[in-house]
Short mmCIF file of C-alpha atoms in Angstrom, two decimals:
data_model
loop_
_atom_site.label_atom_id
_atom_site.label_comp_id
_atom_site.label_asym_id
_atom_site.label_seq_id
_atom_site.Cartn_x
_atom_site.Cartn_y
_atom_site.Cartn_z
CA UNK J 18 0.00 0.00 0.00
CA UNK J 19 1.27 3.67 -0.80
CA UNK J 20 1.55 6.21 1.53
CA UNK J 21 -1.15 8.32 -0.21
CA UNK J 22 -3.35 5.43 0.05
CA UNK J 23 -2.46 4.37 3.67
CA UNK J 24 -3.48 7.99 4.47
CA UNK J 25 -6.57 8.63 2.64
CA UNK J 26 -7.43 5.11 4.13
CA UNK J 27 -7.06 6.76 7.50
CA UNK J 28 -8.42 9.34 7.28
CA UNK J 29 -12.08 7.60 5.76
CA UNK J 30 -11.96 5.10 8.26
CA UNK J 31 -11.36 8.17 11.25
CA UNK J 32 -14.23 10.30 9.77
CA UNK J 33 -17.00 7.07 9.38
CA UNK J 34 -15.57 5.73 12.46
CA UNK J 35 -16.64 9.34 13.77
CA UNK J 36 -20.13 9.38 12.51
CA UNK J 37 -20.92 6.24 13.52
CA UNK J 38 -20.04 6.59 17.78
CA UNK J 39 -21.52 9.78 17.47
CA UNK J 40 -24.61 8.46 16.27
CA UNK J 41 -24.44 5.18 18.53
CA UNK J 42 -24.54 7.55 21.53
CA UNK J 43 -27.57 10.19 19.96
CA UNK J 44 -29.70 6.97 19.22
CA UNK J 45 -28.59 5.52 23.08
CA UNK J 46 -29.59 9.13 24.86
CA UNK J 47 -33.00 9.54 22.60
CA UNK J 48 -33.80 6.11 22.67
CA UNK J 49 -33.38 5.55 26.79
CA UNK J 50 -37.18 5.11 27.48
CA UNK J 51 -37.12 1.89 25.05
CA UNK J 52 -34.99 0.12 27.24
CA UNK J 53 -36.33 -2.21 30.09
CA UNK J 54 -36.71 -0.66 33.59
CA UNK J 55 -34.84 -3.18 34.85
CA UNK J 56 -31.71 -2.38 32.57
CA UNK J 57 -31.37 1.19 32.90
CA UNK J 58 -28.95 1.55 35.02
CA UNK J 59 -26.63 -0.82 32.81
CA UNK J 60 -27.90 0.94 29.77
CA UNK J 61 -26.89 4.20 31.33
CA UNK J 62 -23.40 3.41 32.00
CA UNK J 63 -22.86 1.68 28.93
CA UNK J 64 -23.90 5.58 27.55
CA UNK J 65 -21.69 7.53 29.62
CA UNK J 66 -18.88 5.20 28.77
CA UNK J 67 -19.57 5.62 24.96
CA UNK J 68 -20.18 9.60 25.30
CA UNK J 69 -16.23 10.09 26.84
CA UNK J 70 -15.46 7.33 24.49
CA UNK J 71 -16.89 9.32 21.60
CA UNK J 72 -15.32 12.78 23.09
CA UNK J 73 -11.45 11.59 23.54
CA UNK J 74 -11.74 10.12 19.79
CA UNK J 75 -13.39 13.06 18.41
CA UNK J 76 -9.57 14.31 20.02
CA UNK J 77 -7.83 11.70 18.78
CA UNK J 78 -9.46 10.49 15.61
CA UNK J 79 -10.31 14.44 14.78
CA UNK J 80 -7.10 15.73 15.43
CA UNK J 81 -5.11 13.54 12.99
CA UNK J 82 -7.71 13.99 9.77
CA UNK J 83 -6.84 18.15 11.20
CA UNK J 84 -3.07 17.24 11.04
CA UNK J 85 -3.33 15.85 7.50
CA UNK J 86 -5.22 18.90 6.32
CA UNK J 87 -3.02 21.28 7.71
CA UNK J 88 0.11 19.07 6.10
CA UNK J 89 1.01 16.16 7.79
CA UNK J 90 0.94 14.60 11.62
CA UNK J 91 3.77 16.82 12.82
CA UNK J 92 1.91 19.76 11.99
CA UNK J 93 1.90 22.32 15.52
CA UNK J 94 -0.07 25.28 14.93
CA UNK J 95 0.56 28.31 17.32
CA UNK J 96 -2.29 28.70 19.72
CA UNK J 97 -1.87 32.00 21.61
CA UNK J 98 2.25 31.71 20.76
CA UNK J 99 2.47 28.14 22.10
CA UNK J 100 2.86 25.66 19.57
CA UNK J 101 0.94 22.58 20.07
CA UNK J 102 0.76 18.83 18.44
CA UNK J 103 -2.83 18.20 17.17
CA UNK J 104 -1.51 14.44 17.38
CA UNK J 105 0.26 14.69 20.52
CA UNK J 106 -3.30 16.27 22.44
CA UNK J 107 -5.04 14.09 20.47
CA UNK J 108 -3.75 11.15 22.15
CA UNK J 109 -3.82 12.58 25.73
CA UNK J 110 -7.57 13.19 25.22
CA UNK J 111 -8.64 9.34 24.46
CA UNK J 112 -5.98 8.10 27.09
CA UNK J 113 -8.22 9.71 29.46
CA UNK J 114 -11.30 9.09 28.44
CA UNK J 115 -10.31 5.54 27.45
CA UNK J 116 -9.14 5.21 31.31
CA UNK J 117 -12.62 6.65 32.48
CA UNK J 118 -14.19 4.34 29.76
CA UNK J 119 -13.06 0.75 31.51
CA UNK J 120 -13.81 2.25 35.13
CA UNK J 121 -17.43 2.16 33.82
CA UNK J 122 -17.35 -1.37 32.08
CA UNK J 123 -16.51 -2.31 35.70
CA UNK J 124 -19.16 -0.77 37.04
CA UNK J 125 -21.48 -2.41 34.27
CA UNK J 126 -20.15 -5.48 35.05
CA UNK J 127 -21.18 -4.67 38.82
CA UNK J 128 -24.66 -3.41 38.03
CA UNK J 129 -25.38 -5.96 35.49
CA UNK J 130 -24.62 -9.18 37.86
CA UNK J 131 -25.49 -7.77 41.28
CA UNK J 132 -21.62 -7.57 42.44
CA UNK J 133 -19.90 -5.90 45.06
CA UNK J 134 -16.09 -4.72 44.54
CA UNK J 135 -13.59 -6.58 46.75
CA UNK J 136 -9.68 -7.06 46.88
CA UNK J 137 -9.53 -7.93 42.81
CA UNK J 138 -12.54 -5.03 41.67
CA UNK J 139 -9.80 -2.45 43.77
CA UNK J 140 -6.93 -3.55 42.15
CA UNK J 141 -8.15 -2.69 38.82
CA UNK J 142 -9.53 0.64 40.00
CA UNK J 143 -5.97 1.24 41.58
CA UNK J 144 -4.27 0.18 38.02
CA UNK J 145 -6.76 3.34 36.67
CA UNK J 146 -5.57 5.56 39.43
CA UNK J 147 -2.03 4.89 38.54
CA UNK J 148 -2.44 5.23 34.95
CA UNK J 149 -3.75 8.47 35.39
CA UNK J 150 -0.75 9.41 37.59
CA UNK J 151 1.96 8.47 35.26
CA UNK J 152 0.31 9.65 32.40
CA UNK J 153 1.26 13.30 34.09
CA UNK J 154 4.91 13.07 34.08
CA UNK J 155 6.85 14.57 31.37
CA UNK J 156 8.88 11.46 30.34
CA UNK J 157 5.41 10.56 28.27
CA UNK J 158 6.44 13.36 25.55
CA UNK J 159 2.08 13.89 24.37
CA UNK J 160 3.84 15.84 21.85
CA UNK J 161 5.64 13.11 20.12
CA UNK J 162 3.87 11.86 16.67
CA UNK J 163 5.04 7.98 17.85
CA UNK J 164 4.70 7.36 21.21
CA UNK J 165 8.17 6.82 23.28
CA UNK J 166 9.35 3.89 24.57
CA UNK J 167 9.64 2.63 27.62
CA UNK J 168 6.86 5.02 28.54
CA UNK J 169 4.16 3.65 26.04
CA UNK J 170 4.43 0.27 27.73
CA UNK J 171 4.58 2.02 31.29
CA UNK J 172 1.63 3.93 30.82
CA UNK J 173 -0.60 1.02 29.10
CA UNK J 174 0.28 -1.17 31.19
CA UNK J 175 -2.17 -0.53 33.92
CA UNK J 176 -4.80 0.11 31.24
CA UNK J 177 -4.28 -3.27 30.18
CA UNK J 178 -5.12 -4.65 33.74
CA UNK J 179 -8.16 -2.09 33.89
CA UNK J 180 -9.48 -3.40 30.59
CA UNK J 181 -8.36 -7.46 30.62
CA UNK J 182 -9.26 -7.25 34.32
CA UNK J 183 -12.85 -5.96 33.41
CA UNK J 184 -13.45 -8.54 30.38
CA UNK J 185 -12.71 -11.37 32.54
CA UNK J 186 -15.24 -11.16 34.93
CA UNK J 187 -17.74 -10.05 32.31
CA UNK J 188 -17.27 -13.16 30.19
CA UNK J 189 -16.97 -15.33 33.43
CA UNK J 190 -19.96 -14.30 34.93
CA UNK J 191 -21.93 -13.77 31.54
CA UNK J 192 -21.02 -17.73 30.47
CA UNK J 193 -22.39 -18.05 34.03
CA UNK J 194 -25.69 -16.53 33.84
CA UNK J 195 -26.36 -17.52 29.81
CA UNK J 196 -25.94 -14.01 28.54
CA UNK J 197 -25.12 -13.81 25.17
CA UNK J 198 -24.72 -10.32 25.09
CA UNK J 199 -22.37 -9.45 27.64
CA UNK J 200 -20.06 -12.52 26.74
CA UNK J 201 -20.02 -11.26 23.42
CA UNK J 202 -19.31 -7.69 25.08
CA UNK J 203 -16.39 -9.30 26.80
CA UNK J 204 -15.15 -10.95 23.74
CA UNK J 205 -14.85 -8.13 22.05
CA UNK J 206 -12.82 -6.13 24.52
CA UNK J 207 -10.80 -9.37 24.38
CA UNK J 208 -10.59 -9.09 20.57
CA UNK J 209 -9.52 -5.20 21.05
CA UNK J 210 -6.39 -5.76 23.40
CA UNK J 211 -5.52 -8.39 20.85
CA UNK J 212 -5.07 -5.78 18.70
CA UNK J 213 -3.48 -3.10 20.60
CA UNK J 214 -1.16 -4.89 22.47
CA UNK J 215 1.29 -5.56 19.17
CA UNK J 216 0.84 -1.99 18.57
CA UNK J 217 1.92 -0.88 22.26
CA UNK J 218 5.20 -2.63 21.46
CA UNK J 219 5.86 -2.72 17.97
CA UNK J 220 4.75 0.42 16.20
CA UNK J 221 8.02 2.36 17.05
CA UNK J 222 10.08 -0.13 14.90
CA UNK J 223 7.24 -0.74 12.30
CA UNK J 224 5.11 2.29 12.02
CA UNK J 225 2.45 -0.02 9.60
CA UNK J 226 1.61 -1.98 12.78
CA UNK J 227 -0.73 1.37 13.36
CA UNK J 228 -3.00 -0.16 11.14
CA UNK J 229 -4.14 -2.75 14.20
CA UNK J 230 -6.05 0.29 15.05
CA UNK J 231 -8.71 -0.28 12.68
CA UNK J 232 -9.94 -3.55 13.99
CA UNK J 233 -9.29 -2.27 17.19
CA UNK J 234 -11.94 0.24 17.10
CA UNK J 235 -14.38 -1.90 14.73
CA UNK J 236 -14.04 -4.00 17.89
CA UNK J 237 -15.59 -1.08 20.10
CA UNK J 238 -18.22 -0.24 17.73
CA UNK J 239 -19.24 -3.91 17.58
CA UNK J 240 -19.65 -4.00 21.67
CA UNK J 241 -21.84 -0.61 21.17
CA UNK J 242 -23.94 -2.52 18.57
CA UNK J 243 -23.89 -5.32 20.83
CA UNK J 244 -25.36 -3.20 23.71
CA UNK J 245 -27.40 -1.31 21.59
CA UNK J 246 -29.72 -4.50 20.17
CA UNK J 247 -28.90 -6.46 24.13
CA UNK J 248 -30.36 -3.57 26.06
CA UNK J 249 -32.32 -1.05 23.87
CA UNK J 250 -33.93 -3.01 20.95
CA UNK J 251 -34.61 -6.34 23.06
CA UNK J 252 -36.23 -3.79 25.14
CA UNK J 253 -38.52 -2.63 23.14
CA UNK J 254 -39.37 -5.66 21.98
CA UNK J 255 -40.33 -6.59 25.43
CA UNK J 256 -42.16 -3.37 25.48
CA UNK J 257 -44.65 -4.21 22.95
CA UNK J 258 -44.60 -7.84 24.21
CA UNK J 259 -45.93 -6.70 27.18
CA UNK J 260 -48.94 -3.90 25.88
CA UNK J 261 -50.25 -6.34 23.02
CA UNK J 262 -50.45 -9.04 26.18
CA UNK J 263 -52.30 -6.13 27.95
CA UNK J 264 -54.82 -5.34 25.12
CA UNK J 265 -55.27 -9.30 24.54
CA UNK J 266 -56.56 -9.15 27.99
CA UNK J 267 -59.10 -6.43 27.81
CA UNK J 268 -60.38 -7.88 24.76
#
């Protein structure tokens, strides 16, 4: 693949990729009342998590499709005389929001199976309090293009705990209960750290590796969509279950 086409590939994929969260999250907010009373709490979360989601990617998706326009992913416009990395901000933004994002699929996971947190549930909220630490030291350079190493693997790291931590105990207790949804929900996550983790370590010697990305986030979309027709459309399905049962009666 050429460059030209490895960036115009990019840059499609960024702005559908774009479209599509955005709209997962409108048609979750508008679309709230359709889901079972019962599941509203999970469905909630599962929104919130997708809104930040949504909001560090419209930094870090957004950014680099800006970067490319302005001439490239080194480009630093001056912001009142300060110069400043599109890509570099970018990337702060969804390592964040991605942070804040796996604190709530652990609270899903508690909602959604009646759990409490103990010694394991603290651990991975510790690994998130950590992340967030080291992401503030200066050694992480947010205004590098390619992330520096060691500190790319420092700093995911505990995000990989967070997240692997999370997807375990939502596939265990999902197989456990016979939902289909969430253990699909946790497979995906699975299938998304598949992807990541080669790019963590390997796209500072092989930039191409970047391209892991893609299924990366297809995987994120896919647990949306999964939530989406679990929570909202099975609820109102139950919905008009439940009023044609109603009429039936009266008539």
């Amino acid at each position: 693949m050429s460059e030209s086409m490895r960036v115009w590939t990019e840059i499609s994929f960024n702005v559908a990729y774009l479209i599509v969260v955005w709209w997962m999250v409108a048609l979750m907010t508008v679309r709230m009342d359709a889901v079972a009373p019962d599941d509203r709490r999970v469905a909630k979360r599962i929104l919130w998590a997708f809104a930040l989601l949504a909001i560090g990617d419209a930094g870090h998706v957004g950014f680099r499709v800006l970067a490319y326009a302005l001439g490239g992913l080194e480009a630093t416009p001056v912001v009142l005389g300060t110069p400043l990395s599109l890509v570099g901000l970018g990337a702060l933004a969804t390592a964040v929001t991605v942070t804040f994002f796996y604190v709530l699929v652990l609270d899903v996971w508690r909602v959604r199976f009646h759990r409490r947190y103990g010694w394991f549930e603290y651990l991975l909220l510790t690994a998130a309090s950590v992340r967030l630490l080291v992401m503030m030291l200066p050694q992480n350079a947010w205004d590098s293009v390619v992330p520096p190493q060691p500190w790319s693997t420092i700093r995911n790291i505990p995000l990989m705990v967070l997240g692997l931590g999370a997807a375990y105990l939502i596939v265990r207790d999902a197989r456990a209960a016979h939902d289909r949804t969430f253990t699909w929900i946790g497979a995906m996550i699975l299938v998304s750290y598949a992807c990541y983790t080669p790019v963590i370590f390997f796209v500072q010697q092989n930039p191409l590796v970047g391209m892991l990305m893609i299924p990366k986030t297809l995987a994120y979309v896919a647990i949306a969509l999964l939530a989406y027709q679990g929570l909202w459309r099975s609820g109102e399905a139950r919905v008009a279950r439940r009023d044609f049962a109603e009429r039936s009666v009266r008539f």
